[in-house]
């Protein structure tokens, strides 16, 4: 019988990699500074090199193209590499390997070669890291057919989605919002053992009847908080956590919005051309006649991430922004 | 080549095997160019004509389970690694029977069965990926080696630097083959590159680097053999710069205004395949008749492959949506219809 435990997100991610490496000798990790004695800049890989060896927890030079390229080649040759790109903004340095190679190789080879690799990357604003260490760039990958994208919102999902990602036969971009790693307010129950969370299956975090909030990652928690506030005003919100963007659970979204007739999409990435634009567009295409209000989008300001704490706080969407967006649907 | 005997030459079988590979490349290239010129087929084609000896030079050292990575100018490398003619021609013509079902094209030929793992259209990008194949072999404890081919121009892109350094640090069994044809697109090497010899760059990574006359099949064979042996025995990577010339410019249709006419004329007059053929006969490694027979066999195989490709259908329309992911449910593709 597996017994529920409360864990922090960083620990849950660590446990997923530990389990995967124990299960399958073809799984290995590579990235900058991920081995002991430091265990990674965020300590997410703590202890893994001591347990599994430096040949399987490989410290690399500061060479993002070389990291992702090596992961791609090894993946084609039958391994299941988990590459760490320290901060998501650095994805820009190796985007060629991600979008032109990892994502396209199955298609270009007519299915003869596959790239079962994961790129784990930490992301998100709120830490005071400024414009080049804080961005949410998941749509880089969403716009590259051939790579899957997961953005967990809970420790259990972080573990379960990462296990699924590692054993998936296609490349996966796995986005970890760094604010969640070691913050107790994001702690949660995590099942023991190899418990996987499927891709493309949204979680209904809260049932509701008046409006559907659709989100992923850390902002799911903000949606839940907004729903709580709105409930006091008599507005009943359903909260859908997409968990994965490629694939995304279109059926769950359409089913819910079909019932509530109102939708607000929420994410930390900048609003313009964010994943919410796709969601909004698809909802309008499918449910136009049934909607009681236009779909509202809530995302970060269309600016680089500012440094000053007041500006950074204004940049990121807040619970108040979500409440206001819901109110706009209530006319 | 001259007509003097070469004490460093390999055995006769190897000599003839190299001739056969060179002939495949030369004759495939000639056929394809004539089909392009007559308008029988249309495709973007980067001719490797002039560079045959380099691929043949590593080709005879590799086993089927060794890995090769190459570039858009890759026909010679595909053939040297043994990609079958029919499937290769069908892929060039975008047919369902091609190596990649017509979905990759000449710039992305893949045939894992032959060990031809990746063909990339992105300058330099194959270098970091080749390290991954080397790493897989190293982790598995096999003695497989990886040969990655790229041009002189590719040594100026960041991926080259990152890849060379990582290969050296991890002592990967990878042979970096720079096919230096003296031009990157329309720019001569002297205008883009701060060293006279690409092999000088190896020192910056703590890796052996060697320059060889890539038009000399014997010298190239020898240098490739040493590099392959080093990689196979755990001695790590080598950068081989094989100097050569591209006879037909960057791609077919290139007016070649930026190339020196006399230089090109001289290079074509010293056609390495033609010179090698003469050398084989002059030094009694083969008779004229024996070589002619090899060429006839290759020509017949090309006839067959071209007919096969031309008679093959284009991929079914449904292929547009397959091979994006392994699990091809509508949910994975999310409205892939548009
Ligand atoms: C990253 C990138 N930049 C530019 C190009 C356009 N391009 C294609 S081939 C080429 C020249 C490359 O020269 P070299 O590496 O010497 O190879 P060669 O074509 O001579 O075999 C260029 C600039 C490209 N394909 N990829
Ligand atoms: Mg060149």
XYZ file of C-alpha atoms and ligand atoms in Angstrom:
696
model
C 0.000 0.000 0.000
C 1.535 3.315 -0.941
C 1.322 5.852 1.814
C 0.862 9.547 1.029
C 3.723 11.825 1.955
C 4.007 15.602 1.881
C 6.893 16.732 -0.304
C 8.343 19.863 -1.818
C 8.358 20.142 -5.616
C 12.162 20.031 -5.941
C 12.299 16.807 -3.944
C 9.525 15.219 -6.014
C 11.433 15.975 -9.227
C 14.573 14.504 -7.675
C 12.670 11.375 -6.743
C 11.309 10.938 -10.279
C 14.845 10.987 -11.722
C 16.077 8.610 -9.027
C 13.271 6.141 -9.762
C 13.752 6.367 -13.527
C 17.513 5.762 -13.234
C 16.927 2.835 -10.901
C 14.340 1.309 -13.237
C 16.204 1.702 -16.499
C 19.977 1.717 -17.055
C 19.391 3.666 -20.281
C 18.312 6.751 -18.337
C 21.075 9.245 -17.600
C 21.307 12.932 -16.722
C 23.502 15.621 -18.197
C 23.781 19.315 -17.493
C 25.804 22.071 -15.915
C 26.806 21.578 -12.262
C 24.253 18.816 -11.662
C 26.613 16.438 -9.835
C 27.838 16.380 -6.239
C 29.192 17.990 -4.194
C 26.875 20.834 -5.233
C 23.912 18.819 -6.546
C 22.824 21.509 -8.966
C 22.243 25.231 -8.584
C 18.761 24.502 -7.226
C 19.772 21.226 -5.516
C 17.187 19.409 -7.615
C 19.711 16.694 -8.560
C 21.070 16.412 -4.993
C 22.502 13.011 -4.140
C 21.877 11.470 -7.550
C 25.498 11.358 -8.700
C 26.553 9.664 -5.472
C 23.891 7.027 -5.904
C 24.090 6.459 -9.658
C 27.640 7.463 -10.499
C 29.236 10.311 -12.396
C 28.904 8.446 -15.691
C 25.112 8.662 -15.339
C 24.876 12.085 -13.721
C 27.172 13.936 -16.069
C 28.494 17.408 -15.444
C 28.966 19.214 -18.737
C 30.842 22.288 -19.876
C 28.737 25.456 -20.244
C 27.656 24.407 -23.709
C 23.903 24.287 -24.193
C 24.108 23.208 -27.833
C 26.525 20.443 -26.904
C 24.277 19.310 -24.048
C 21.116 19.062 -26.120
C 22.970 17.700 -29.146
C 24.584 14.930 -27.114
C 21.213 14.090 -25.615
C 19.683 13.858 -29.092
C 22.367 11.552 -30.468
C 22.309 9.294 -27.424
C 18.499 9.191 -27.553
C 18.503 8.116 -31.191
C 21.021 5.432 -30.234
C 18.663 3.992 -27.614
C 19.291 5.939 -24.403
C 16.806 8.065 -22.459
C 18.783 11.178 -21.587
C 17.446 13.864 -19.284
C 19.219 17.098 -20.177
C 19.075 20.049 -17.837
C 19.072 23.563 -19.225
C 19.697 25.524 -16.062
C 17.364 28.434 -16.834
C 14.737 28.552 -19.544
C 16.082 31.750 -21.096
C 19.187 29.731 -22.071
C 16.989 27.652 -24.324
C 17.509 30.455 -26.812
C 21.174 29.458 -27.010
C 20.353 25.899 -28.143
C 17.010 26.399 -29.823
C 18.365 24.978 -33.084
C 18.941 21.619 -31.459
C 15.478 21.709 -29.889
C 13.350 22.902 -32.759
C 15.299 21.751 -35.833
C 16.568 18.453 -34.520
C 14.868 17.024 -31.417
C 11.414 17.980 -32.647
C 11.809 17.182 -36.352
C 13.946 14.065 -36.456
C 11.125 11.520 -36.169
C 9.231 13.218 -38.968
C 12.207 13.854 -41.248
C 13.291 10.240 -40.983
C 9.819 8.948 -41.724
C 9.634 7.410 -38.260
C 12.918 5.492 -38.508
C 14.629 7.420 -35.723
C 13.100 8.744 -32.524
C 14.384 11.068 -29.835
C 13.253 9.868 -26.395
C 14.810 12.650 -24.368
C 13.681 15.191 -21.805
C 14.856 18.762 -21.488
C 14.250 19.880 -17.920
C 14.470 23.593 -17.361
C 13.714 25.978 -14.533
C 11.732 29.067 -15.338
C 9.598 31.903 -14.188
C 9.679 35.298 -12.552
C 9.352 36.241 -8.899
C 12.897 35.603 -7.736
C 14.374 38.975 -8.638
C 16.627 37.491 -11.313
C 15.806 40.089 -13.953
C 15.053 39.844 -17.639
C 17.397 37.026 -18.719
C 16.777 34.497 -15.945
C 12.995 34.625 -15.481
C 11.078 34.094 -18.704
C 8.418 31.503 -19.464
C 9.111 30.442 -23.044
C 7.061 27.259 -23.363
C 5.497 28.425 -26.606
C 8.939 28.150 -28.281
C 8.369 24.414 -28.068
C 4.600 24.433 -28.501
C 5.184 26.059 -31.876
C 7.626 23.303 -32.907
C 5.605 20.234 -33.900
C 7.277 17.069 -32.641
C 8.139 17.993 -29.060
C 5.798 17.602 -26.098
C 5.496 20.171 -23.323
C 4.665 19.633 -19.653
C 4.284 22.281 -16.933
C 3.429 20.729 -13.559
C 1.570 22.585 -10.812
C 1.965 20.174 -7.875
C 4.745 17.974 -6.471
C 2.768 14.830 -7.355
C 2.374 15.985 -10.945
C 5.995 17.088 -11.129
C 7.029 13.568 -10.232
C 4.390 11.718 -12.223
C 4.680 13.836 -15.359
C 8.475 13.659 -15.291
C 8.373 9.872 -15.094
C 5.990 9.824 -18.051
C 8.254 12.249 -19.912
C 11.368 10.139 -19.378
C 9.695 6.968 -20.638
C 7.922 8.684 -23.542
C 9.420 7.853 -26.936
C 9.349 11.478 -28.062
C 11.204 14.546 -26.819
C 9.617 16.480 -23.980
C 10.267 19.991 -22.723
C 9.666 19.869 -18.972
C 9.152 23.290 -17.416
C 9.780 23.703 -13.689
C 8.800 27.046 -12.213
C 11.649 27.769 -9.841
C 9.413 29.587 -7.343
C 7.864 26.216 -6.576
C 11.010 24.135 -5.934
C 11.489 24.674 -2.202
C 8.515 26.836 -1.174
C 6.389 25.051 1.437
C 3.216 26.712 0.201
C 3.484 24.519 -2.931
C 4.150 21.319 -0.979
C 1.775 18.438 -1.498
C 1.142 14.745 -1.248
C 3.312 12.578 -3.466
C 2.662 8.883 -3.940
C 5.500 6.446 -3.305
C 7.083 4.585 -6.192
C 6.749 4.653 -9.969
C 3.425 6.465 -10.221
C 3.055 8.179 -13.568
C 0.694 10.933 -14.645
C -0.441 10.621 -18.259
C 0.064 13.418 -20.774
C -2.956 15.112 -22.318
C -5.186 14.512 -19.322
C -6.207 17.691 -17.510
C -6.995 17.749 -13.800
C -10.151 19.466 -12.583
C -8.791 21.212 -9.483
C -12.134 22.693 -8.492
C -15.653 22.081 -9.722
C -17.783 25.063 -10.660
C -20.741 26.131 -12.777
C -20.401 29.795 -13.807
C -16.983 30.173 -15.416
C -14.048 27.937 -16.326
C -10.504 29.011 -15.385
C -7.938 27.216 -17.535
C -4.306 27.318 -16.490
C -1.115 25.315 -15.943
C 1.889 25.406 -13.642
C 2.155 27.738 -10.693
C -0.735 29.938 -11.845
C -3.172 27.080 -11.156
C -2.718 27.995 -7.492
C -3.598 31.615 -8.260
C -6.699 30.438 -10.090
C -7.730 28.403 -7.062
C -7.228 31.443 -4.816
C -9.255 33.628 -7.197
C -12.011 30.995 -7.276
C -12.127 31.057 -3.501
C -12.549 34.849 -3.444
C -15.169 34.762 -6.191
C -17.144 32.079 -4.411
C -17.736 34.585 -1.624
C -19.353 36.840 -4.261
C -21.498 33.996 -5.461
C -19.508 33.223 -8.650
C -18.764 29.528 -9.024
C -15.467 28.826 -10.866
C -14.267 25.565 -12.299
C -10.449 25.330 -12.344
C -8.803 23.192 -15.009
C -5.095 22.385 -14.771
C -3.896 21.384 -18.233
C -0.655 19.768 -16.931
C 0.618 19.356 -20.499
C 0.329 21.782 -23.417
C 1.409 19.306 -26.093
C -0.789 17.379 -26.077
C -3.523 19.362 -24.331
C -6.832 18.039 -23.137
C -9.192 19.692 -25.564
C -12.107 17.470 -24.565
C -11.928 18.462 -20.898
C -11.779 22.157 -21.773
C -14.645 22.074 -24.273
C -16.757 19.953 -21.979
C -16.331 22.391 -19.101
C -16.717 25.609 -21.084
C -19.687 24.065 -22.873
C -21.320 23.884 -19.454
C -20.204 27.195 -17.929
C -20.299 29.201 -21.214
C -17.518 31.435 -19.898
C -13.756 30.971 -19.875
C -10.649 32.731 -18.587
C -7.224 31.439 -19.589
C -4.322 32.155 -17.252
C -0.564 31.694 -17.532
C 2.682 33.327 -16.528
C 4.096 33.639 -20.063
C 3.527 37.028 -21.654
C -0.045 37.346 -22.882
C 0.718 38.108 -26.514
C 0.795 34.856 -28.507
C 0.958 32.899 -25.271
C -0.648 29.489 -25.019
C -3.810 31.260 -23.879
C -4.183 32.723 -27.357
C -4.434 29.212 -28.776
C -6.866 28.156 -26.047
C -9.041 31.194 -26.561
C -9.039 30.721 -30.291
C -9.948 27.039 -30.098
C -12.767 27.752 -27.623
C -14.206 30.407 -29.920
C -13.969 28.071 -32.899
C -15.719 25.233 -31.117
C -18.231 27.011 -28.878
C -18.853 30.452 -30.397
C -22.641 30.299 -30.330
C -22.760 28.942 -26.797
C -20.490 31.506 -25.152
C -22.042 34.116 -22.871
C -18.918 36.300 -23.042
C -15.684 36.496 -25.011
C -12.864 34.368 -23.598
C -10.577 36.476 -21.397
C -6.801 36.112 -21.292
C -4.589 36.714 -18.263
C -0.818 36.594 -18.672
C 2.277 38.611 -17.927
C 2.800 42.093 -19.337
C 4.183 42.171 -22.886
C 7.576 43.324 -21.646
C 10.875 41.750 -20.644
C 10.836 40.710 -16.974
C 11.787 43.767 -14.873
C 14.135 43.643 -11.899
C 12.732 46.027 -9.258
C 10.471 44.038 -6.970
C 7.479 46.338 -7.431
C 7.759 46.132 -11.222
C 8.290 42.389 -11.173
C 5.184 41.998 -9.023
C 3.229 44.092 -11.540
C 4.607 42.085 -14.455
C 3.297 38.709 -13.253
C -0.448 38.092 -13.361
C -1.982 38.237 -9.896
C -5.001 36.751 -8.210
C -6.624 40.189 -8.523
C -6.026 40.134 -12.308
C -7.776 36.776 -12.504
C -10.711 37.997 -10.415
C -11.035 41.059 -12.661
C -10.987 38.897 -15.786
C -13.708 36.663 -14.375
C -15.783 39.743 -13.563
C -15.420 40.891 -17.194
C -17.159 37.676 -18.247
C -20.071 38.295 -15.926
C -21.642 41.288 -17.695
C 47.871 10.823 -57.917
C 50.899 10.076 -59.992
C 51.797 6.928 -61.799
C 54.288 5.912 -59.144
C 53.536 3.012 -56.870
C 52.580 3.922 -53.296
C 54.153 1.830 -50.560
C 51.532 3.164 -48.131
C 48.639 1.809 -50.190
C 46.177 -0.686 -48.701
C 45.541 -4.161 -50.087
C 43.969 -4.643 -53.477
C 40.481 -5.411 -52.183
C 40.422 -2.149 -50.272
C 41.727 -0.254 -53.283
C 38.943 -1.637 -55.426
C 36.339 -1.101 -52.752
C 37.317 2.569 -52.643
C 37.067 2.736 -56.424
C 33.616 1.210 -56.318
C 32.395 3.774 -53.743
C 33.931 6.653 -55.708
C 32.294 5.389 -58.884
C 28.904 5.147 -57.209
C 29.198 8.745 -56.085
C 30.517 10.078 -59.379
C 28.024 8.193 -61.517
C 25.031 8.970 -59.277
C 26.014 12.622 -59.349
C 26.396 12.653 -63.120
C 23.043 10.961 -63.594
C 21.236 13.293 -61.241
C 22.775 16.386 -62.798
C 21.782 15.293 -66.269
C 18.232 14.642 -65.088
C 18.170 18.096 -63.500
C 19.559 19.792 -66.597
C 17.017 18.099 -68.860
C 14.200 19.096 -66.521
C 13.233 15.488 -65.865
C 13.335 16.100 -62.115
C 13.388 19.185 -59.933
C 15.125 19.379 -56.582
C 17.656 21.451 -54.695
C 20.927 19.615 -55.154
C 24.299 20.226 -53.531
C 26.725 18.237 -55.649
C 29.582 16.499 -53.824
C 31.439 15.945 -57.098
C 35.166 16.330 -56.455
C 34.904 15.177 -52.832
C 34.496 11.437 -53.519
C 37.834 10.278 -52.126
C 37.071 11.599 -48.653
C 33.921 9.565 -48.062
C 35.459 6.512 -49.698
C 38.487 7.036 -47.448
C 36.485 6.632 -44.233
C 33.852 4.398 -45.785
C 36.146 1.390 -46.101
C 37.186 1.637 -42.442
C 33.682 1.593 -41.001
C 31.482 -1.278 -39.972
C 27.770 -1.323 -40.574
C 27.122 -0.625 -36.883
C 29.316 2.487 -36.870
C 27.462 5.776 -37.044
C 27.661 8.530 -39.659
C 26.252 12.049 -39.483
C 26.367 14.333 -42.500
C 25.020 17.473 -44.167
C 22.895 18.676 -47.094
C 25.928 18.055 -49.341
C 25.687 14.424 -48.335
C 25.134 12.109 -51.301
C 28.752 10.945 -51.221
C 28.533 10.202 -47.494
C 25.205 8.387 -47.845
C 26.669 6.160 -50.516
C 29.936 5.556 -48.675
C 27.990 4.341 -45.641
C 26.045 1.934 -47.814
C 22.591 3.482 -48.031
C 20.903 1.358 -50.734
C 20.584 3.043 -54.137
C 16.893 2.432 -54.687
C 15.745 3.906 -51.392
C 18.217 6.752 -51.684
C 17.062 7.770 -55.165
C 13.440 7.433 -54.122
C 14.068 9.726 -51.164
C 15.802 12.290 -53.379
C 12.715 12.283 -55.588
C 10.293 12.478 -52.654
C 8.708 9.077 -53.160
C 6.898 6.822 -50.687
C 9.549 4.138 -51.191
C 12.379 6.432 -50.085
C 14.465 5.885 -46.968
C 12.242 8.349 -45.109
C 9.043 7.730 -47.111
C 9.799 10.923 -49.017
C 9.321 13.047 -45.916
C 12.952 13.967 -45.336
C 14.333 14.603 -48.802
C 17.992 14.831 -49.855
C 18.799 17.200 -46.994
C 17.550 14.787 -44.324
C 18.383 11.293 -45.556
C 18.333 8.821 -42.662
C 18.927 5.078 -42.865
C 19.748 3.608 -39.472
C 19.992 0.137 -40.970
C 23.132 1.354 -42.755
C 24.267 3.470 -39.817
C 23.448 6.724 -41.616
C 21.853 8.377 -38.604
C 21.329 12.065 -39.309
C 21.595 14.367 -42.322
C 21.122 17.983 -41.294
C 20.515 21.154 -43.253
C 21.745 23.327 -40.404
C 25.420 24.200 -40.763
C 27.442 22.699 -37.891
C 24.480 21.191 -36.051
C 25.475 17.591 -36.670
C 28.616 18.002 -34.587
C 26.968 18.092 -31.128
C 24.610 15.287 -32.163
C 27.481 13.072 -33.274
C 28.829 13.342 -29.739
C 25.605 11.742 -28.541
C 26.218 8.690 -30.715
C 29.768 8.554 -29.396
C 28.510 8.868 -25.840
C 25.998 6.047 -26.388
C 28.793 3.762 -27.607
C 31.014 4.779 -24.722
C 28.275 4.190 -22.123
C 27.393 0.832 -23.676
C 31.021 -0.237 -23.777
C 30.924 -1.067 -27.494
C 33.736 -0.133 -29.864
C 31.452 1.598 -32.368
C 32.771 4.858 -33.777
C 30.988 7.881 -35.197
C 32.117 9.861 -38.235
C 30.629 13.325 -38.548
C 31.113 15.232 -41.787
C 30.871 18.977 -42.237
C 32.353 21.759 -44.323
C 35.045 24.336 -43.738
C 32.359 26.977 -43.203
C 30.883 24.934 -40.358
C 34.017 25.380 -38.283
C 33.059 29.026 -37.749
C 29.755 28.304 -36.034
C 29.412 27.922 -32.271
C 28.160 24.349 -32.409
C 31.597 23.310 -33.718
C 33.365 24.833 -30.734
C 30.973 23.360 -28.181
C 30.990 19.960 -29.820
C 34.765 19.709 -30.247
C 35.382 20.702 -26.649
C 32.869 18.232 -25.227
C 34.224 15.392 -27.370
C 37.738 16.095 -26.128
C 36.718 16.420 -22.467
C 34.736 13.167 -22.594
C 37.224 11.404 -24.936
C 34.398 10.391 -27.228
C 34.935 7.917 -30.094
C 34.095 10.481 -32.772
C 35.996 11.384 -35.936
C 35.354 14.965 -37.013
C 35.774 15.083 -40.774
C 35.990 18.596 -42.163
C 35.583 18.329 -45.914
C 37.350 21.543 -46.772
C 36.274 22.467 -50.287
C 37.621 26.007 -49.785
C 34.214 27.716 -49.992
C 31.227 28.198 -47.736
C 28.367 29.044 -50.048
C 29.710 32.064 -51.994
C 32.589 32.956 -49.689
C 36.142 31.679 -50.006
C 37.653 30.325 -46.825
C 40.289 33.070 -46.776
C 37.537 35.650 -46.220
C 35.803 33.773 -43.413
C 38.423 31.903 -41.488
C 41.396 33.117 -39.493
C 43.590 30.060 -39.884
C 45.125 28.581 -43.017
C 44.390 25.027 -41.952
C 41.231 23.947 -40.144
C 43.224 21.230 -38.390
C 45.084 23.943 -36.436
C 41.864 24.437 -34.495
C 42.136 20.992 -32.916
C 44.938 22.210 -30.650
C 42.503 24.576 -28.978
C 40.565 21.553 -27.740
C 43.460 19.317 -26.814
C 42.565 17.005 -29.672
C 44.798 15.627 -32.425
C 44.249 17.449 -35.714
C 45.559 16.497 -39.115
C 45.305 17.916 -42.610
C 45.303 15.564 -45.547
C 44.961 15.991 -49.287
C 41.373 14.816 -49.612
C 41.900 14.270 -53.326
C 44.579 11.677 -52.607
C 42.653 8.502 -51.838
C 45.609 6.621 -50.375
C 46.677 9.398 -48.014
C 43.068 9.980 -47.008
C 42.518 6.264 -46.396
C 45.574 6.198 -44.150
C 44.646 9.243 -42.074
C 41.053 8.058 -41.688
C 42.277 4.650 -40.618
C 44.434 6.135 -37.889
C 41.588 8.287 -36.615
C 39.108 5.397 -36.673
C 41.595 3.170 -34.875
C 42.201 5.826 -32.220
C 38.483 6.201 -31.592
C 37.817 2.457 -31.585
C 40.553 1.729 -29.098
C 39.426 4.372 -26.603
C 41.950 7.026 -27.654
C 39.278 9.672 -28.205
C 38.395 12.023 -31.025
C 40.374 13.364 -33.985
C 39.800 16.336 -36.250
C 40.615 15.425 -39.844
C 40.725 18.226 -42.375
C 40.507 16.768 -45.873
C 41.234 19.426 -48.467
C 39.288 19.185 -51.679
C 37.228 21.192 -54.165
C 33.574 21.337 -55.133
C 33.296 21.120 -58.918
C 29.779 22.512 -59.236
C 29.668 25.393 -56.817
C 27.374 25.557 -53.833
C 24.265 24.120 -55.448
C 23.094 23.265 -58.913
C 22.286 26.439 -60.769
C 25.007 28.390 -58.982
C 26.546 30.797 -61.528
C 29.837 30.599 -59.600
C 30.797 34.249 -60.294
C 32.654 34.317 -57.010
C 34.930 31.420 -57.963
C 38.176 31.742 -59.850
C 37.650 30.198 -63.286
C 41.224 28.998 -63.672
C 41.224 27.515 -60.194
C 38.077 25.539 -60.932
C 39.335 24.441 -64.312
C 42.541 23.144 -62.760
C 40.650 21.296 -60.041
C 38.383 19.619 -62.565
C 41.343 18.696 -64.744
C 42.802 16.942 -61.716
C 39.591 14.968 -61.141
C 40.565 12.692 -58.232
C 38.370 9.811 -59.378
C 39.809 9.874 -62.888
C 43.370 10.100 -61.577
C 42.826 7.256 -59.134
C 41.415 5.072 -61.881
C 44.491 5.686 -64.020
C 46.791 5.015 -61.091
C 45.121 1.676 -60.372
C 45.715 0.592 -63.955
C 49.216 2.053 -64.301
C 50.346 0.231 -61.196
C 48.675 -3.023 -62.126
C 46.230 -3.046 -59.218
C 43.454 -3.569 -61.736
C 42.972 -3.920 -65.442
C 41.056 -1.447 -67.549
C 38.492 -4.166 -68.130
C 38.059 -4.887 -64.438
C 37.399 -1.227 -63.626
C 35.085 -0.858 -66.600
C 33.141 -3.811 -65.292
C 32.758 -2.166 -61.866
C 31.507 0.971 -63.574
C 29.062 -0.999 -65.688
C 27.687 -2.729 -62.633
C 27.291 0.578 -60.833
C 25.615 2.085 -63.887
C 23.193 -0.824 -64.090
C 22.380 -0.461 -60.392
C 21.755 3.259 -60.905
C 19.523 2.534 -63.930
C 17.530 0.194 -61.747
C 17.354 2.659 -58.846
C 16.283 5.577 -61.044
C 13.572 3.492 -62.663
C 12.449 2.283 -59.246
C 12.277 5.846 -57.939
C 10.516 7.277 -60.986
C 7.924 4.504 -60.898
C 7.281 4.894 -57.192
C 4.286 6.902 -55.984
C 4.494 10.019 -53.890
C 3.621 9.418 -50.240
C -0.048 9.015 -49.406
C -1.711 12.266 -48.335
C -2.237 10.794 -44.857
C 1.544 10.777 -44.362
C 1.396 14.524 -43.726
C 0.135 13.746 -40.230
C 2.128 10.647 -39.314
C 5.526 10.475 -37.621
C 5.069 13.727 -35.706
C 4.823 11.686 -32.510
C 4.932 8.000 -31.726
C 1.421 8.065 -30.303
C -0.614 9.597 -33.054
C -3.952 10.101 -31.413
C -5.928 13.170 -32.388
C -5.250 14.393 -28.851
C -1.477 14.332 -29.359
C -1.756 16.287 -32.544
C -4.470 18.647 -31.206
C -6.246 19.707 -34.339
C -3.411 18.699 -36.648
C -5.862 18.898 -39.515
C -4.908 22.579 -39.561
C 23.053 27.718 -39.453
C 23.024 27.911 -40.926
N 23.407 29.097 -41.451
C 23.399 29.277 -42.784
C 22.988 28.275 -43.629
C 22.970 28.499 -45.141
N 24.080 27.724 -45.718
C 23.876 26.498 -46.230
S 25.274 25.781 -46.728
C 26.208 27.104 -46.294
C 27.694 27.071 -46.510
C 28.384 26.090 -45.656
O 29.684 25.906 -46.080
P 30.584 24.699 -45.627
O 30.382 24.438 -44.185
O 31.967 24.977 -46.068
O 29.994 23.419 -46.398
P 29.934 23.162 -47.972
O 28.589 23.644 -48.432
O 31.049 23.881 -48.601
O 30.032 21.687 -48.157
C 25.409 28.105 -45.769
C 25.888 29.414 -45.315
C 22.559 27.066 -43.033
N 22.098 26.053 -43.769
N 22.623 26.891 -41.699
Mg 32.890 24.427 -47.852
